[in-house]
Each structure stands twice: as C-alpha cells, then as structure tokens.
C-alpha cells in the first residue's frame, strides 16, 4: 500500500512540474516579428516606440508622418543591414510612401513602403 501511495504522489508531482514548466518556460507569445507572424523570408523589423508615437488614442486622429520622417525610418533600417546602400526617390502612394533602395551604382534594388500613420515598413516588390 505504501509503495502505491508513493508512486501516485511521485507521478502526480512530476506531472504538475511538467505542466508548470510548459506554462511558465515556453514562449506563448512571440512578438519579435509582430503578432501572428512567423518571421519568414519577408520579415522586416518594425519601428518600436515606448510612447506609441503616431497611434491614435481615444478620439484623437493619428497624424501622418512626412517624407523626411519616412526617409529617416528607411535610412536607419538600411544602414543596419548594409551601409553601402542608399535611399533613392520617395513617392507618395496614398496611404504610404514608396521609398527606393539603391546600390553604389544607383541601380534599384528594392522598393519598400512606409505607412504614413504607423511608420511600419512593408516590402513592395
């Protein structure tokens, strides 16, 4: 009888530790790539602001960023990846800006979009 009780107690304790480990040590939410994204080949790090800049709060309307701010967002992102790349033309495309990324010989490498209200980067081609 005593061996059965010890076995049950040990089994239940091990099960509880296993469940607690799954709850507390497994990353339930991964926010490195944005909510719900796996971070595949089209992953672009997003601007993070602790004060939630350009996000509407309550009845306030979000203010749009300008072309210079869009250029600085793309420039800081590109300089982290490859300092030899340059920023080309910036076009207004309605809800976002199209920003060209050029190499040393002024060849178009990539076109990225910068959302006017959130400042988020998106790959366009």
PDB file of C-alpha atoms in Angstrom:
ATOM      1  CA  UNK A   1       0.000   0.000   0.000  1.00  0.00           C
ATOM      2  CA  UNK A   2       2.800   2.389   0.884  1.00  0.00           C
ATOM      3  CA  UNK A   3       4.578   1.812  -2.467  1.00  0.00           C
ATOM      4  CA  UNK A   4       1.380   2.593  -4.410  1.00  0.00           C
ATOM      5  CA  UNK A   5       0.872   5.827  -2.488  1.00  0.00           C
ATOM      6  CA  UNK A   6       4.479   6.912  -3.057  1.00  0.00           C
ATOM      7  CA  UNK A   7       4.210   6.035  -6.773  1.00  0.00           C
ATOM      8  CA  UNK A   8       0.962   8.033  -7.149  1.00  0.00           C
ATOM      9  CA  UNK A   9       2.416  11.003  -5.279  1.00  0.00           C
ATOM     10  CA  UNK A  10       5.584  10.949  -7.400  1.00  0.00           C
ATOM     11  CA  UNK A  11       3.627  10.618 -10.647  1.00  0.00           C
ATOM     12  CA  UNK A  12       1.247  13.468  -9.807  1.00  0.00           C
ATOM     13  CA  UNK A  13       4.130  15.699  -8.670  1.00  0.00           C
ATOM     14  CA  UNK A  14       6.100  15.017 -11.861  1.00  0.00           C
ATOM     15  CA  UNK A  15       3.005  15.748 -13.965  1.00  0.00           C
ATOM     16  CA  UNK A  16       2.410  19.047 -12.155  1.00  0.00           C
ATOM     17  CA  UNK A  17       6.050  20.084 -12.644  1.00  0.00           C
ATOM     18  CA  UNK A  18       5.775  19.194 -16.321  1.00  0.00           C
ATOM     19  CA  UNK A  19       2.617  21.284 -16.763  1.00  0.00           C
ATOM     20  CA  UNK A  20       4.109  24.198 -14.790  1.00  0.00           C
ATOM     21  CA  UNK A  21       7.230  24.053 -16.956  1.00  0.00           C
ATOM     22  CA  UNK A  22       5.153  24.133 -20.112  1.00  0.00           C
ATOM     23  CA  UNK A  23       3.182  27.123 -18.885  1.00  0.00           C
ATOM     24  CA  UNK A  24       5.986  29.232 -17.429  1.00  0.00           C
ATOM     25  CA  UNK A  25       9.002  28.368 -19.575  1.00  0.00           C
ATOM     26  CA  UNK A  26       7.514  28.033 -23.055  1.00  0.00           C
ATOM     27  CA  UNK A  27       7.205  31.266 -25.026  1.00  0.00           C
ATOM     28  CA  UNK A  28       3.462  31.525 -25.528  1.00  0.00           C
ATOM     29  CA  UNK A  29       3.555  34.797 -27.478  1.00  0.00           C
ATOM     30  CA  UNK A  30       6.432  35.742 -29.715  1.00  0.00           C
ATOM     31  CA  UNK A  31       6.385  39.436 -30.582  1.00  0.00           C
ATOM     32  CA  UNK A  32       9.761  39.629 -32.326  1.00  0.00           C
ATOM     33  CA  UNK A  33       8.179  39.507 -35.783  1.00  0.00           C
ATOM     34  CA  UNK A  34       4.834  41.017 -34.940  1.00  0.00           C
ATOM     35  CA  UNK A  35       1.732  39.318 -33.637  1.00  0.00           C
ATOM     36  CA  UNK A  36       0.847  36.232 -35.649  1.00  0.00           C
ATOM     37  CA  UNK A  37       3.876  36.355 -37.947  1.00  0.00           C
ATOM     38  CA  UNK A  38       6.472  33.630 -38.198  1.00  0.00           C
ATOM     39  CA  UNK A  39       9.328  35.809 -39.425  1.00  0.00           C
ATOM     40  CA  UNK A  40       9.878  34.186 -42.782  1.00  0.00           C
ATOM     41  CA  UNK A  41      11.796  35.494 -45.763  1.00  0.00           C
ATOM     42  CA  UNK A  42       9.796  38.728 -45.945  1.00  0.00           C
ATOM     43  CA  UNK A  43      10.390  39.708 -42.308  1.00  0.00           C
ATOM     44  CA  UNK A  44      11.054  43.416 -41.829  1.00  0.00           C
ATOM     45  CA  UNK A  45      11.682  44.669 -38.281  1.00  0.00           C
ATOM     46  CA  UNK A  46       9.120  47.247 -37.273  1.00  0.00           C
ATOM     47  CA  UNK A  47       9.657  50.524 -35.511  1.00  0.00           C
ATOM     48  CA  UNK A  48       9.073  50.177 -31.793  1.00  0.00           C
ATOM     49  CA  UNK A  49       8.216  53.172 -29.679  1.00  0.00           C
ATOM     50  CA  UNK A  50       7.616  53.016 -25.967  1.00  0.00           C
ATOM     51  CA  UNK A  51       5.299  56.024 -26.129  1.00  0.00           C
ATOM     52  CA  UNK A  52       3.217  54.725 -29.084  1.00  0.00           C
ATOM     53  CA  UNK A  53       4.066  57.584 -31.436  1.00  0.00           C
ATOM     54  CA  UNK A  54       1.627  58.068 -34.341  1.00  0.00           C
ATOM     55  CA  UNK A  55      -1.037  55.850 -32.816  1.00  0.00           C
ATOM     56  CA  UNK A  56      -4.427  57.360 -32.171  1.00  0.00           C
ATOM     57  CA  UNK A  57      -5.650  57.338 -28.581  1.00  0.00           C
ATOM     58  CA  UNK A  58      -9.290  57.844 -27.769  1.00  0.00           C
ATOM     59  CA  UNK A  59     -10.944  60.358 -30.070  1.00  0.00           C
ATOM     60  CA  UNK A  60      -7.665  61.742 -31.407  1.00  0.00           C
ATOM     61  CA  UNK A  61      -6.872  61.276 -35.063  1.00  0.00           C
ATOM     62  CA  UNK A  62      -3.439  59.876 -35.878  1.00  0.00           C
ATOM     63  CA  UNK A  63      -1.154  62.371 -37.573  1.00  0.00           C
ATOM     64  CA  UNK A  64       0.605  61.316 -40.755  1.00  0.00           C
ATOM     65  CA  UNK A  65       4.383  61.304 -40.981  1.00  0.00           C
ATOM     66  CA  UNK A  66       6.104  63.317 -43.682  1.00  0.00           C
ATOM     67  CA  UNK A  67       8.512  62.293 -46.422  1.00  0.00           C
ATOM     68  CA  UNK A  68      11.546  63.251 -44.347  1.00  0.00           C
ATOM     69  CA  UNK A  69      10.435  61.037 -41.454  1.00  0.00           C
ATOM     70  CA  UNK A  70       9.771  58.158 -43.882  1.00  0.00           C
ATOM     71  CA  UNK A  71      13.240  58.664 -45.349  1.00  0.00           C
ATOM     72  CA  UNK A  72      14.844  58.590 -41.904  1.00  0.00           C
ATOM     73  CA  UNK A  73      12.972  55.377 -40.982  1.00  0.00           C
ATOM     74  CA  UNK A  74      14.157  53.600 -44.138  1.00  0.00           C
ATOM     75  CA  UNK A  75      17.654  55.050 -43.861  1.00  0.00           C
ATOM     76  CA  UNK A  76      18.089  53.766 -40.304  1.00  0.00           C
ATOM     77  CA  UNK A  77      16.798  50.328 -41.341  1.00  0.00           C
ATOM     78  CA  UNK A  78      19.040  50.134 -44.414  1.00  0.00           C
ATOM     79  CA  UNK A  79      22.143  51.371 -42.577  1.00  0.00           C
ATOM     80  CA  UNK A  80      21.806  48.491 -40.110  1.00  0.00           C
ATOM     81  CA  UNK A  81      21.667  45.954 -42.945  1.00  0.00           C
ATOM     82  CA  UNK A  82      24.239  47.348 -45.382  1.00  0.00           C
ATOM     83  CA  UNK A  83      25.827  50.794 -45.011  1.00  0.00           C
ATOM     84  CA  UNK A  84      26.754  50.814 -48.725  1.00  0.00           C
ATOM     85  CA  UNK A  85      23.110  51.125 -49.797  1.00  0.00           C
ATOM     86  CA  UNK A  86      21.461  54.487 -50.419  1.00  0.00           C
ATOM     87  CA  UNK A  87      17.949  55.900 -50.465  1.00  0.00           C
ATOM     88  CA  UNK A  88      16.514  56.957 -53.830  1.00  0.00           C
ATOM     89  CA  UNK A  89      13.247  58.639 -54.778  1.00  0.00           C
ATOM     90  CA  UNK A  90      10.323  58.854 -52.386  1.00  0.00           C
ATOM     91  CA  UNK A  91       6.842  58.754 -53.908  1.00  0.00           C
ATOM     92  CA  UNK A  92       3.516  59.403 -52.226  1.00  0.00           C
ATOM     93  CA  UNK A  93       1.300  56.361 -52.871  1.00  0.00           C
ATOM     94  CA  UNK A  94      -1.807  57.286 -50.917  1.00  0.00           C
ATOM     95  CA  UNK A  95      -1.682  55.612 -47.508  1.00  0.00           C
ATOM     96  CA  UNK A  96       2.057  55.006 -47.630  1.00  0.00           C
ATOM     97  CA  UNK A  97       5.295  56.301 -49.125  1.00  0.00           C
ATOM     98  CA  UNK A  98       7.233  54.264 -51.712  1.00  0.00           C
ATOM     99  CA  UNK A  99      10.952  54.530 -50.975  1.00  0.00           C
ATOM    100  CA  UNK A 100      13.594  53.212 -53.383  1.00  0.00           C
ATOM    101  CA  UNK A 101      16.723  51.491 -52.076  1.00  0.00           C
ATOM    102  CA  UNK A 102      19.732  51.847 -54.389  1.00  0.00           C
ATOM    103  CA  UNK A 103      23.194  50.280 -54.511  1.00  0.00           C
ATOM    104  CA  UNK A 104      26.508  52.112 -55.071  1.00  0.00           C
ATOM    105  CA  UNK A 105      25.981  52.375 -58.830  1.00  0.00           C
ATOM    106  CA  UNK A 106      22.462  53.823 -58.379  1.00  0.00           C
ATOM    107  CA  UNK A 107      20.682  50.642 -59.500  1.00  0.00           C
ATOM    108  CA  UNK A 108      17.293  49.975 -57.964  1.00  0.00           C
ATOM    109  CA  UNK A 109      17.480  47.032 -55.549  1.00  0.00           C
ATOM    110  CA  UNK A 110      14.245  47.197 -53.593  1.00  0.00           C
ATOM    111  CA  UNK A 111      11.162  49.329 -53.143  1.00  0.00           C
ATOM    112  CA  UNK A 112       9.778  49.486 -49.625  1.00  0.00           C
ATOM    113  CA  UNK A 113       6.661  51.159 -48.333  1.00  0.00           C
ATOM    114  CA  UNK A 114       6.388  53.220 -45.174  1.00  0.00           C
ATOM    115  CA  UNK A 115       2.898  53.505 -43.723  1.00  0.00           C
ATOM    116  CA  UNK A 116       2.004  57.166 -43.183  1.00  0.00           C
ATOM    117  CA  UNK A 117       0.255  56.669 -39.862  1.00  0.00           C
ATOM    118  CA  UNK A 118       2.238  53.923 -38.139  1.00  0.00           C
ATOM    119  CA  UNK A 119       5.674  54.200 -39.758  1.00  0.00           C
ATOM    120  CA  UNK A 120       5.724  50.445 -40.432  1.00  0.00           C
ATOM    121  CA  UNK A 121       7.876  49.126 -43.245  1.00  0.00           C
ATOM    122  CA  UNK A 122       6.489  46.835 -45.948  1.00  0.00           C
ATOM    123  CA  UNK A 123       8.137  45.159 -48.908  1.00  0.00           C
ATOM    124  CA  UNK A 124       6.556  46.188 -52.198  1.00  0.00           C
ATOM    125  CA  UNK A 125       8.428  44.151 -54.810  1.00  0.00           C
TER     126      UNK A 125
END
